[in-house]
XYZ file of C-alpha atoms in Angstrom:
586
model
C -47.913 73.585 10.797
C -44.949 71.902 12.498
C -46.868 68.650 12.824
C -47.646 68.572 9.100
C -43.999 69.258 8.235
C -42.852 66.461 10.553
C -45.292 64.031 8.995
C -44.168 65.060 5.519
C -40.515 64.511 6.455
C -41.318 61.095 7.887
C -43.202 60.142 4.718
C -40.285 61.250 2.542
C -37.800 59.266 4.647
C -40.038 56.173 4.464
C -40.343 56.422 0.671
C -36.560 56.857 0.356
C -35.979 53.811 2.571
C -38.321 51.654 0.474
C -36.698 52.821 -2.738
C -33.258 52.005 -1.353
C -34.358 48.532 -0.250
C -35.934 47.884 -3.650
C -32.753 48.976 -5.456
C -30.612 46.702 -3.280
C -32.981 43.780 -3.828
C -32.890 44.293 -7.599
C -29.094 44.473 -7.513
C -28.852 41.183 -5.572
C -31.388 39.497 -7.897
C -29.467 40.703 -10.949
C -26.218 39.343 -9.490
C -27.749 35.916 -8.750
C -29.338 35.664 -12.215
C -26.108 36.709 -13.944
C -24.026 34.178 -12.016
C -26.561 31.388 -12.684
C -26.768 32.030 -16.441
C -23.009 32.446 -16.766
C -22.392 29.230 -14.852
C -24.705 27.189 -17.110
C -23.415 28.667 -20.340
C -19.707 28.447 -19.506
C -20.084 24.934 -18.079
C -21.649 23.671 -21.301
C -19.094 25.422 -23.462
C -16.009 24.344 -21.478
C -17.336 20.784 -21.134
C -17.699 20.460 -24.885
C -14.213 21.919 -25.389
C -12.718 19.480 -22.885
C -14.510 16.546 -24.511
C -13.180 17.521 -27.965
C -9.627 17.739 -26.661
C -9.996 14.350 -24.933
C -11.204 12.778 -28.188
C -8.265 14.264 -30.069
C -5.905 12.800 -27.483
C -7.572 9.383 -27.802
C -7.081 9.462 -31.583
C -3.407 10.314 -31.062
C -2.935 7.557 -28.457
C -4.698 5.039 -30.676
C -2.419 5.926 -33.564
C 0.669 5.517 -31.361
C -0.420 2.034 -30.243
C -1.197 0.914 -33.806
C 2.073 2.360 -35.071
C 4.050 0.460 -32.435
C 2.240 -2.798 -33.245
C 2.686 -2.417 -36.999
C 6.377 -1.604 -36.636
C 6.955 -4.714 -34.535
C 4.798 -6.983 -36.742
C 7.311 -7.025 -39.616
C 10.306 -7.804 -37.408
C 9.678 -11.607 -37.081
C 9.497 -11.979 -40.868
C 12.782 -10.104 -41.340
C 14.627 -11.976 -38.581
C 13.304 -15.356 -39.751
C 15.252 -14.774 -42.974
C 18.454 -13.598 -41.298
C 21.268 -15.848 -42.587
C 23.253 -15.449 -39.379
C 20.427 -16.687 -37.162
C 19.574 -19.508 -39.588
C 23.206 -20.545 -39.672
C 23.374 -20.549 -35.861
C 20.311 -22.796 -35.672
C 21.851 -25.144 -38.245
C 25.328 -25.329 -36.692
C 24.248 -25.118 -33.064
C 26.792 -22.317 -32.391
C 24.926 -19.476 -30.682
C 27.911 -17.623 -29.234
C 27.268 -14.503 -31.376
C 23.489 -14.784 -31.692
C 22.568 -12.917 -28.501
C 24.886 -10.040 -29.373
C 23.305 -9.818 -32.811
C 19.810 -9.702 -31.305
C 20.919 -6.970 -28.892
C 22.191 -4.903 -31.814
C 18.761 -5.198 -33.457
C 16.813 -4.007 -30.397
C 17.910 -0.368 -30.580
C 17.289 -0.259 -34.332
C 13.754 -1.685 -34.346
C 12.646 -0.432 -30.891
C 11.356 -3.801 -29.661
C 11.001 -4.621 -25.982
C 12.876 -7.942 -26.297
C 14.067 -10.492 -28.838
C 14.353 -14.257 -28.281
C 15.510 -17.093 -30.521
C 14.157 -20.568 -29.693
C 15.320 -23.831 -31.176
C 12.973 -26.537 -32.430
C 12.519 -27.939 -28.879
C 11.430 -24.591 -27.444
C 14.669 -23.841 -25.587
C 15.891 -20.227 -25.587
C 19.258 -20.267 -27.344
C 19.710 -16.505 -27.782
C 18.010 -13.470 -26.220
C 18.529 -9.814 -25.536
C 18.050 -10.730 -21.857
C 20.864 -13.234 -21.328
C 19.270 -14.445 -18.090
C 16.586 -16.186 -20.149
C 19.049 -18.256 -22.189
C 18.479 -21.929 -21.517
C 14.838 -21.506 -20.462
C 12.478 -24.031 -22.029
C 9.365 -22.340 -23.458
C 7.916 -25.198 -25.480
C 4.527 -24.766 -23.703
C 4.425 -20.975 -24.178
C 1.472 -19.833 -26.334
C 3.643 -17.862 -28.720
C 5.807 -20.964 -29.393
C 2.880 -23.356 -29.805
C 0.946 -20.991 -32.116
C 4.061 -20.276 -34.193
C 4.513 -24.007 -34.825
C 0.917 -24.311 -35.995
C 1.080 -21.376 -38.404
C 3.280 -20.489 -41.316
C 2.694 -16.793 -40.750
C 3.499 -14.310 -37.968
C 1.224 -14.744 -34.919
C 0.363 -12.212 -32.223
C -0.136 -13.346 -28.610
C -1.331 -11.422 -25.550
C -0.496 -13.177 -22.276
C -0.513 -12.161 -18.627
C 2.668 -12.287 -16.555
C 3.040 -13.431 -12.962
C 3.244 -9.787 -11.855
C -0.246 -9.113 -13.267
C 0.837 -7.108 -16.318
C 0.227 -8.129 -19.925
C 2.951 -9.011 -22.420
C 2.517 -8.590 -26.157
C 4.597 -10.724 -28.523
C 4.924 -11.498 -32.214
C 6.388 -14.886 -33.072
C 7.199 -16.713 -36.313
C 8.672 -20.096 -37.060
C 12.018 -20.367 -38.893
C 12.106 -23.181 -41.454
C 15.021 -24.596 -43.385
C 14.259 -26.906 -46.297
C 10.657 -27.093 -45.078
C 11.816 -28.325 -41.683
C 11.370 -26.476 -38.427
C 14.643 -24.929 -37.306
C 13.416 -22.588 -34.563
C 11.106 -19.721 -33.591
C 11.843 -16.002 -33.374
C 9.906 -14.091 -30.685
C 9.596 -10.279 -30.665
C 8.254 -8.520 -27.563
C 6.245 -5.346 -28.200
C 6.825 -2.558 -25.680
C 3.278 -1.262 -25.118
C 3.934 -0.714 -21.415
C 5.792 2.476 -22.345
C 2.454 4.107 -23.119
C 1.159 3.419 -19.593
C 3.772 5.552 -17.845
C 3.524 8.194 -20.593
C -0.247 8.415 -20.106
C 0.209 8.504 -16.336
C 1.793 11.955 -16.667
C -1.414 13.593 -17.944
C -4.634 14.475 -16.161
C -6.701 11.674 -17.741
C -7.058 8.052 -16.653
C -6.509 5.858 -19.762
C -7.379 2.174 -20.305
C -7.150 -0.123 -23.338
C -9.431 -3.159 -23.639
C -9.207 -6.175 -25.909
C -12.015 -7.701 -27.933
C -13.304 -9.535 -24.843
C -13.630 -6.290 -22.874
C -10.691 -7.073 -20.556
C -8.384 -4.224 -19.625
C -4.869 -4.939 -20.941
C -3.309 -1.471 -20.547
C -4.170 1.046 -17.817
C -2.665 3.967 -15.966
C -3.822 2.245 -12.763
C -2.148 -1.201 -12.430
C -5.035 -2.617 -10.343
C -7.391 -2.310 -13.286
C -5.491 -4.787 -15.500
C -7.413 -7.965 -16.186
C -10.765 -6.488 -15.131
C -13.675 -5.305 -17.206
C -14.462 -1.587 -17.348
C -17.430 -2.051 -15.016
C -15.296 -3.942 -12.498
C -12.619 -1.257 -12.658
C -15.179 1.498 -12.029
C -16.540 -0.397 -9.028
C -13.095 -1.227 -7.611
C -11.343 0.971 -5.094
C -9.103 3.309 -7.035
C -5.558 3.807 -5.894
C -4.694 7.250 -4.494
C -2.281 7.832 -7.355
C -4.998 7.483 -9.966
C -7.439 9.671 -8.061
C -4.944 12.408 -7.351
C -3.729 12.281 -10.923
C -6.992 12.331 -12.844
C -10.155 11.802 -10.809
C -10.258 14.646 -8.296
C -13.555 16.085 -9.437
C -16.427 17.316 -7.337
C -19.496 15.050 -7.232
C -22.355 16.030 -9.545
C -20.880 19.459 -10.214
C -21.915 21.483 -13.223
C -24.984 21.742 -15.339
C -24.217 18.687 -17.506
C -24.669 15.168 -16.077
C -21.440 13.140 -15.629
C -20.684 10.133 -17.845
C -19.403 7.882 -15.040
C -18.516 7.780 -11.350
C -15.375 6.528 -9.636
C -15.607 6.385 -5.831
C -18.366 8.981 -6.012
C -16.270 11.245 -8.254
C -17.968 12.546 -11.416
C -15.836 12.029 -14.547
C -16.232 12.445 -18.300
C -15.901 9.224 -20.323
C -14.589 9.205 -23.900
C -14.075 6.108 -26.023
C -12.444 5.372 -29.376
C -11.741 2.274 -31.468
C -8.208 0.988 -32.089
C -8.046 -0.636 -35.549
C -6.380 -3.786 -34.232
C -8.153 -7.010 -33.181
C -11.202 -5.183 -31.802
C -9.257 -3.181 -29.200
C -10.763 -0.017 -27.692
C -9.230 2.888 -25.797
C -11.178 4.729 -23.073
C -10.304 7.866 -21.114
C -11.801 9.320 -17.939
C -11.369 13.075 -17.623
C -12.221 14.927 -14.434
C -14.230 18.127 -14.305
C -11.507 19.938 -12.353
C -10.266 22.031 -15.275
C -13.834 22.944 -16.261
C -14.687 23.896 -12.705
C -11.536 26.009 -12.359
C -12.162 27.926 -15.577
C -15.821 28.537 -14.801
C -15.023 29.520 -11.222
C -12.450 32.028 -12.448
C -15.077 33.829 -14.535
C -17.692 33.577 -11.774
C -15.199 34.953 -9.280
C -14.669 38.013 -11.483
C -18.406 38.565 -11.783
C -19.008 38.136 -8.046
C -16.113 40.466 -7.320
C -17.601 43.110 -9.609
C -21.005 42.893 -7.925
C -19.313 42.912 -4.506
C -17.420 46.078 -5.404
C -20.612 47.683 -6.663
C -22.469 46.732 -3.492
C -19.593 47.939 -1.314
C -19.560 51.262 -3.157
C -23.305 51.629 -2.558
C -22.937 50.997 1.152
C -19.988 53.367 1.285
C -22.002 56.187 -0.220
C -24.857 55.480 2.197
C -22.488 55.470 5.158
C -20.938 58.738 4.097
C -24.386 60.244 3.872
C -25.277 59.068 7.348
C -21.944 60.264 8.679
C -22.499 63.785 7.420
C -25.869 63.854 9.203
C -24.484 62.847 12.580
C -21.129 64.611 12.452
C -22.471 67.907 13.810
C -24.268 66.211 16.729
C -21.109 64.417 17.909
C -18.893 67.454 18.238
C -18.070 68.784 21.693
C -20.567 66.492 23.471
C -20.598 65.650 27.127
C -19.649 62.046 26.364
C -16.458 63.247 24.683
C -15.525 65.348 27.718
C -16.235 62.437 30.049
C -14.127 60.189 27.848
C -11.262 62.667 27.981
C -11.380 62.788 31.775
C -11.510 59.007 32.005
C -8.500 58.714 29.703
C -6.530 61.107 31.904
C -7.312 59.010 34.969
C -6.274 55.848 33.170
C -3.002 57.477 32.091
C -2.231 58.407 35.676
C -3.035 54.907 36.893
C -0.855 53.417 34.143
C 2.087 55.605 35.154
C 1.722 54.485 38.797
C 1.535 50.850 37.668
C 4.699 51.247 35.620
C 6.585 52.683 38.591
C 5.369 49.808 40.794
C 6.414 47.348 38.107
C 9.949 48.743 38.018
C 10.244 48.343 41.793
C 8.881 44.786 41.587
C 11.344 43.890 38.836
C 14.274 45.122 40.898
C 13.040 43.174 43.939
C 12.555 40.032 41.839
C 16.056 40.313 40.352
C 17.568 40.597 43.841
C 15.490 37.618 45.054
C 16.616 35.543 42.084
C 20.244 36.267 42.907
C 19.746 35.249 46.550
C 17.887 32.074 45.522
C 20.668 31.111 43.103
C 23.289 31.605 45.839
C 21.284 29.477 48.277
C 20.699 26.768 45.701
C 24.419 26.630 44.788
C 25.578 26.398 48.397
C 23.015 23.700 49.167
C 24.050 21.782 46.053
C 27.737 21.884 47.044
C 26.879 20.623 50.530
C 24.693 17.838 49.105
C 27.163 16.604 46.483
C 30.248 16.666 48.765
C 28.677 14.676 51.622
C 29.242 11.339 49.845
C 32.976 11.831 49.023
C 33.588 13.151 52.544
C 31.920 10.112 54.071
C 33.958 7.831 51.809
C 37.171 9.674 52.763
C 36.368 9.223 56.431
C 35.927 5.494 55.894
C 39.166 5.192 53.923
C 41.080 7.182 56.595
C 39.789 4.889 59.282
C 40.803 1.867 57.234
C 44.241 3.359 56.525
C 44.774 4.010 60.265
C 44.045 0.352 61.086
C 46.304 -0.831 58.265
C 49.158 1.337 59.507
C 48.688 0.049 63.040
C 48.937 -3.483 61.671
C 52.048 -2.497 59.670
C 50.373 -3.028 56.301
C 51.738 0.065 54.641
C 51.196 -0.984 51.027
C 47.488 -1.531 51.586
C 47.325 1.799 53.411
C 48.890 3.484 50.379
C 46.029 2.078 48.300
C 43.551 3.772 50.657
C 45.463 7.034 50.401
C 45.344 6.746 46.588
C 41.565 6.348 46.773
C 41.402 9.418 49.058
C 43.416 11.343 46.454
C 40.961 10.219 43.752
C 38.069 11.361 45.944
C 39.692 14.785 46.414
C 40.045 15.088 42.639
C 36.415 14.007 42.243
C 35.320 16.634 44.841
C 37.101 19.293 42.821
C 35.418 18.067 39.670
C 32.008 18.081 41.422
C 32.433 21.705 42.502
C 33.337 22.627 38.940
C 30.374 20.707 37.532
C 27.910 22.212 40.014
C 28.665 25.635 38.539
C 26.926 24.483 35.336
C 23.626 23.690 37.128
C 22.127 27.030 36.080
C 23.389 26.905 32.490
C 23.624 24.439 29.600
C 26.477 21.908 29.748
C 27.923 19.655 27.085
C 31.308 21.332 26.519
C 33.354 18.296 27.599
C 31.358 15.432 26.073
C 33.127 12.309 24.864
C 32.141 8.818 23.712
C 31.964 6.481 26.692
C 30.566 3.103 27.645
C 27.703 3.402 30.140
C 28.776 0.105 31.684
C 31.977 1.827 32.843
C 29.957 4.652 34.422
C 27.747 2.160 36.276
C 30.798 0.320 37.585
C 32.438 3.588 38.610
C 29.328 4.718 40.489
C 29.128 1.390 42.337
C 32.795 1.719 43.230
C 32.091 5.200 44.583
C 29.236 3.848 46.689
C 31.204 0.822 47.893
C 31.800 2.116 51.483
C 28.090 2.767 52.066
C 27.094 -0.538 50.460
C 29.382 -2.438 52.823
C 27.752 -0.825 55.881
C 24.264 -1.752 54.696
C 22.886 -5.228 54.071
C 21.479 -4.360 50.645
C 21.159 -6.790 47.730
C 22.562 -5.076 44.634
C 21.568 -6.685 41.309
C 23.482 -5.438 38.318
C 22.336 -6.450 34.789
C 24.626 -5.202 32.037
C 24.725 -6.206 28.348
C 27.775 -7.945 26.939
C 28.220 -5.417 24.151
C 29.340 -1.840 24.919
C 26.567 0.732 25.314
C 28.189 3.827 23.811
C 26.772 7.295 24.501
C 28.050 10.855 24.166
C 28.396 12.183 27.725
C 30.656 13.494 30.460
C 31.851 10.596 32.634
C 31.911 12.520 35.925
C 28.471 14.086 35.473
C 26.941 10.766 34.373
C 28.413 8.988 37.405
C 27.070 11.833 39.540
C 23.532 11.078 38.261
C 23.887 7.342 38.933
C 25.253 7.987 42.453
C 22.309 10.272 43.252
C 19.858 7.610 42.122
C 21.684 4.930 44.154
C 21.672 7.118 47.274
C 17.960 7.752 46.918
C 17.370 4.002 46.498
C 19.415 3.241 49.627
C 17.518 5.876 51.631
C 14.172 4.554 50.358
C 14.997 0.983 51.472
C 16.315 1.957 54.909
C 13.216 0.635 56.703
C 12.659 -2.421 54.482
C 13.366 -5.897 55.903
C 15.070 -7.236 52.748
C 16.308 -4.169 50.868
C 17.105 -4.678 47.206
C 18.289 -2.321 44.459
C 18.347 -3.392 40.792
C 20.466 -1.696 38.126
C 19.448 -2.706 34.590
C 21.259 -1.310 31.553
C 19.719 -1.972 28.133
C 20.341 -0.671 24.620
C 17.747 -0.242 21.893
C 16.826 2.948 20.087
C 18.163 4.676 23.215
C 20.398 3.649 26.098
C 18.209 3.090 29.186
C 19.554 2.708 32.734
C 16.855 1.559 35.174
C 17.372 1.952 38.945
C 14.651 0.077 40.849
C 14.202 -0.398 44.584
C 11.656 -2.088 46.864
C 11.194 0.862 49.174
C 8.113 2.884 50.082
C 7.654 4.395 46.599
C 7.025 7.998 45.456
C 4.295 10.050 47.088
C 4.262 13.185 44.903
C 5.637 12.489 41.417
C 4.673 15.932 40.051
C 6.980 17.750 42.502
C 9.722 15.110 42.468
C 12.188 17.007 40.262
C 11.531 20.442 41.764
C 14.509 22.015 43.606
C 14.396 21.731 47.450
C 11.649 19.094 47.349
C 12.531 16.233 49.709
C 10.809 13.596 51.856
C 13.872 13.049 54.059
C 14.237 14.250 57.618
C 15.948 17.629 58.189
C 19.681 17.217 57.912
C 19.510 14.137 55.663
C 18.995 16.004 52.413
C 18.097 19.354 50.879
C 16.061 18.109 47.895
C 18.472 19.056 45.105
C 19.772 15.643 44.013
C 17.018 14.770 41.521
C 16.756 18.361 40.260
C 20.486 18.429 39.512
C 20.375 14.933 37.984
C 17.457 15.894 35.738
C 19.353 18.966 34.543
C 22.485 16.921 33.797
C 20.570 14.295 31.816
C 18.791 17.058 29.882
C 22.157 18.639 29.010
C 23.287 15.268 27.652
C 20.295 15.141 25.297
C 18.256 12.621 27.294
C 15.640 12.613 30.003
C 15.176 11.320 33.538
C 11.780 9.806 34.421
C 10.320 8.276 37.571
C 7.348 6.110 38.424
C 6.169 3.735 41.110
C 6.742 0.003 40.715
C 3.937 -2.438 40.054
C 4.001 -3.886 43.564
C 6.117 -1.488 45.601
C 9.174 0.703 45.373
C 10.221 3.339 42.849
C 11.661 3.045 39.335
C 13.962 5.699 37.846
C 14.993 5.573 34.187
C 17.862 7.475 32.548
C 17.424 7.598 28.762
C 20.319 8.799 26.594
C 20.774 8.761 22.791
C 22.790 5.814 21.472
C 26.078 6.832 19.839
C 25.854 5.345 16.318
C 28.429 5.342 13.545
C 26.739 8.384 11.943
C 26.964 10.273 15.259
C 30.647 9.364 15.561
C 31.320 10.633 12.043
C 29.471 13.870 12.805
C 31.454 14.362 16.012
């Protein structure tokens, strides 16, 4: 009996599962069919609507072009009968003619007006720069002489654009007196059309493009323009359509982009106007409707799965209560909480120990830095004292006073160094001033003069003639240069012909290069780390480059190092150039 009931339950569950799968499959099929039919129908409808609007725009644009041409066509006839212009051509006095033409421009809306005498020379023009130009070979002048009526000429300029002019000869007693030339401003339509989403071109009777929203298309045929590489402005403005999208086939392609082509006739000399409209607007409108449909089916499908999940949850809720896994999980959580509390206590102890270690390390670093930076002034003071003693023994008191003055300067510098070393662990830049780096280089060399005299070292100094102005602290900058010089002297101690080059250059940044011919750098990665040194114990503590790097960083620059091409090391100090804008900001 139990076996039969179990089989019956299994059969019922199987039939329910198959019914559920069939319902879901039908729902998915219905969604796909609905989206497909909607896509085809809306695409056809919106495409036709877009095409109708494009054709209406072409009719409007064509009317604007014809209206502009017709308005300008009557101007030559009117101006050829102007008594003032005829009188100027007769008398040869054109002092007021240009001003009269300028007054006509705003009234008739022409691009330009020019008055030519019988020899083709421009005697009056709205553009006074053209007065005196000889245009006897210009097509509009030649054709006007051959005709008794107004003639229209389309010619290409040196810039590649097309100019449109009406011209008419001015006769007096059946003799040629001059020619009036009226320029038609059709270029205004190009930048007006460029503000819409369509790409517009106008072709003449020969099929050549004379007006276009893309300047590169002028002078080409439509086929050549479609094959040419379109400029990004034209593509981003009108031709950003997806390739072969939609149910309807595209009319043309530009760089693989599907566009809709519409064409209309301009009732003037066989001209035609053509527009290329992208499918972006159609795609966006169709996608908006499709998105709503897909969202509705997604909500319906989500609701179905939600109901199924709730049903399954009710079945398993009773089996999950008070299970052994829950009790084991509770015990494991308690153990983890206890371990976390112990870890937090250990972390507090470690943080306190680390804070105390950081304080001790800072104290050690500061004391070592003071010892390192004061060794050089103390050595220089010892040298000056010895020199002063000899000078006093030789009764050269004035020269001895000079040595004492230098010792006083060194004492002041030592005080400044101790004050500056306090800023090693924090940002500097409170006492910055405009200074010439050449002065800092000279000051550093003067500071190193006693050591340089004891060593046979060739010092090459290359400085520009013009000042190299930077925003820095003179004492701290000299401190950096002295550290680099000391390292160069130590590196060349065992070299037969020691040489140190100092090169100061100015470009986008001020660069001071200190180069030696010593043994080079062994470990560049650790070079600027505090307490890293390759010197023997007692010769250095490894803080010079670390301090120098921090000073240069505070000044807004950087200190770099590398090995030379053949031998030796090269250190570069790069600082921002102080320009006029920086001075104004300061």
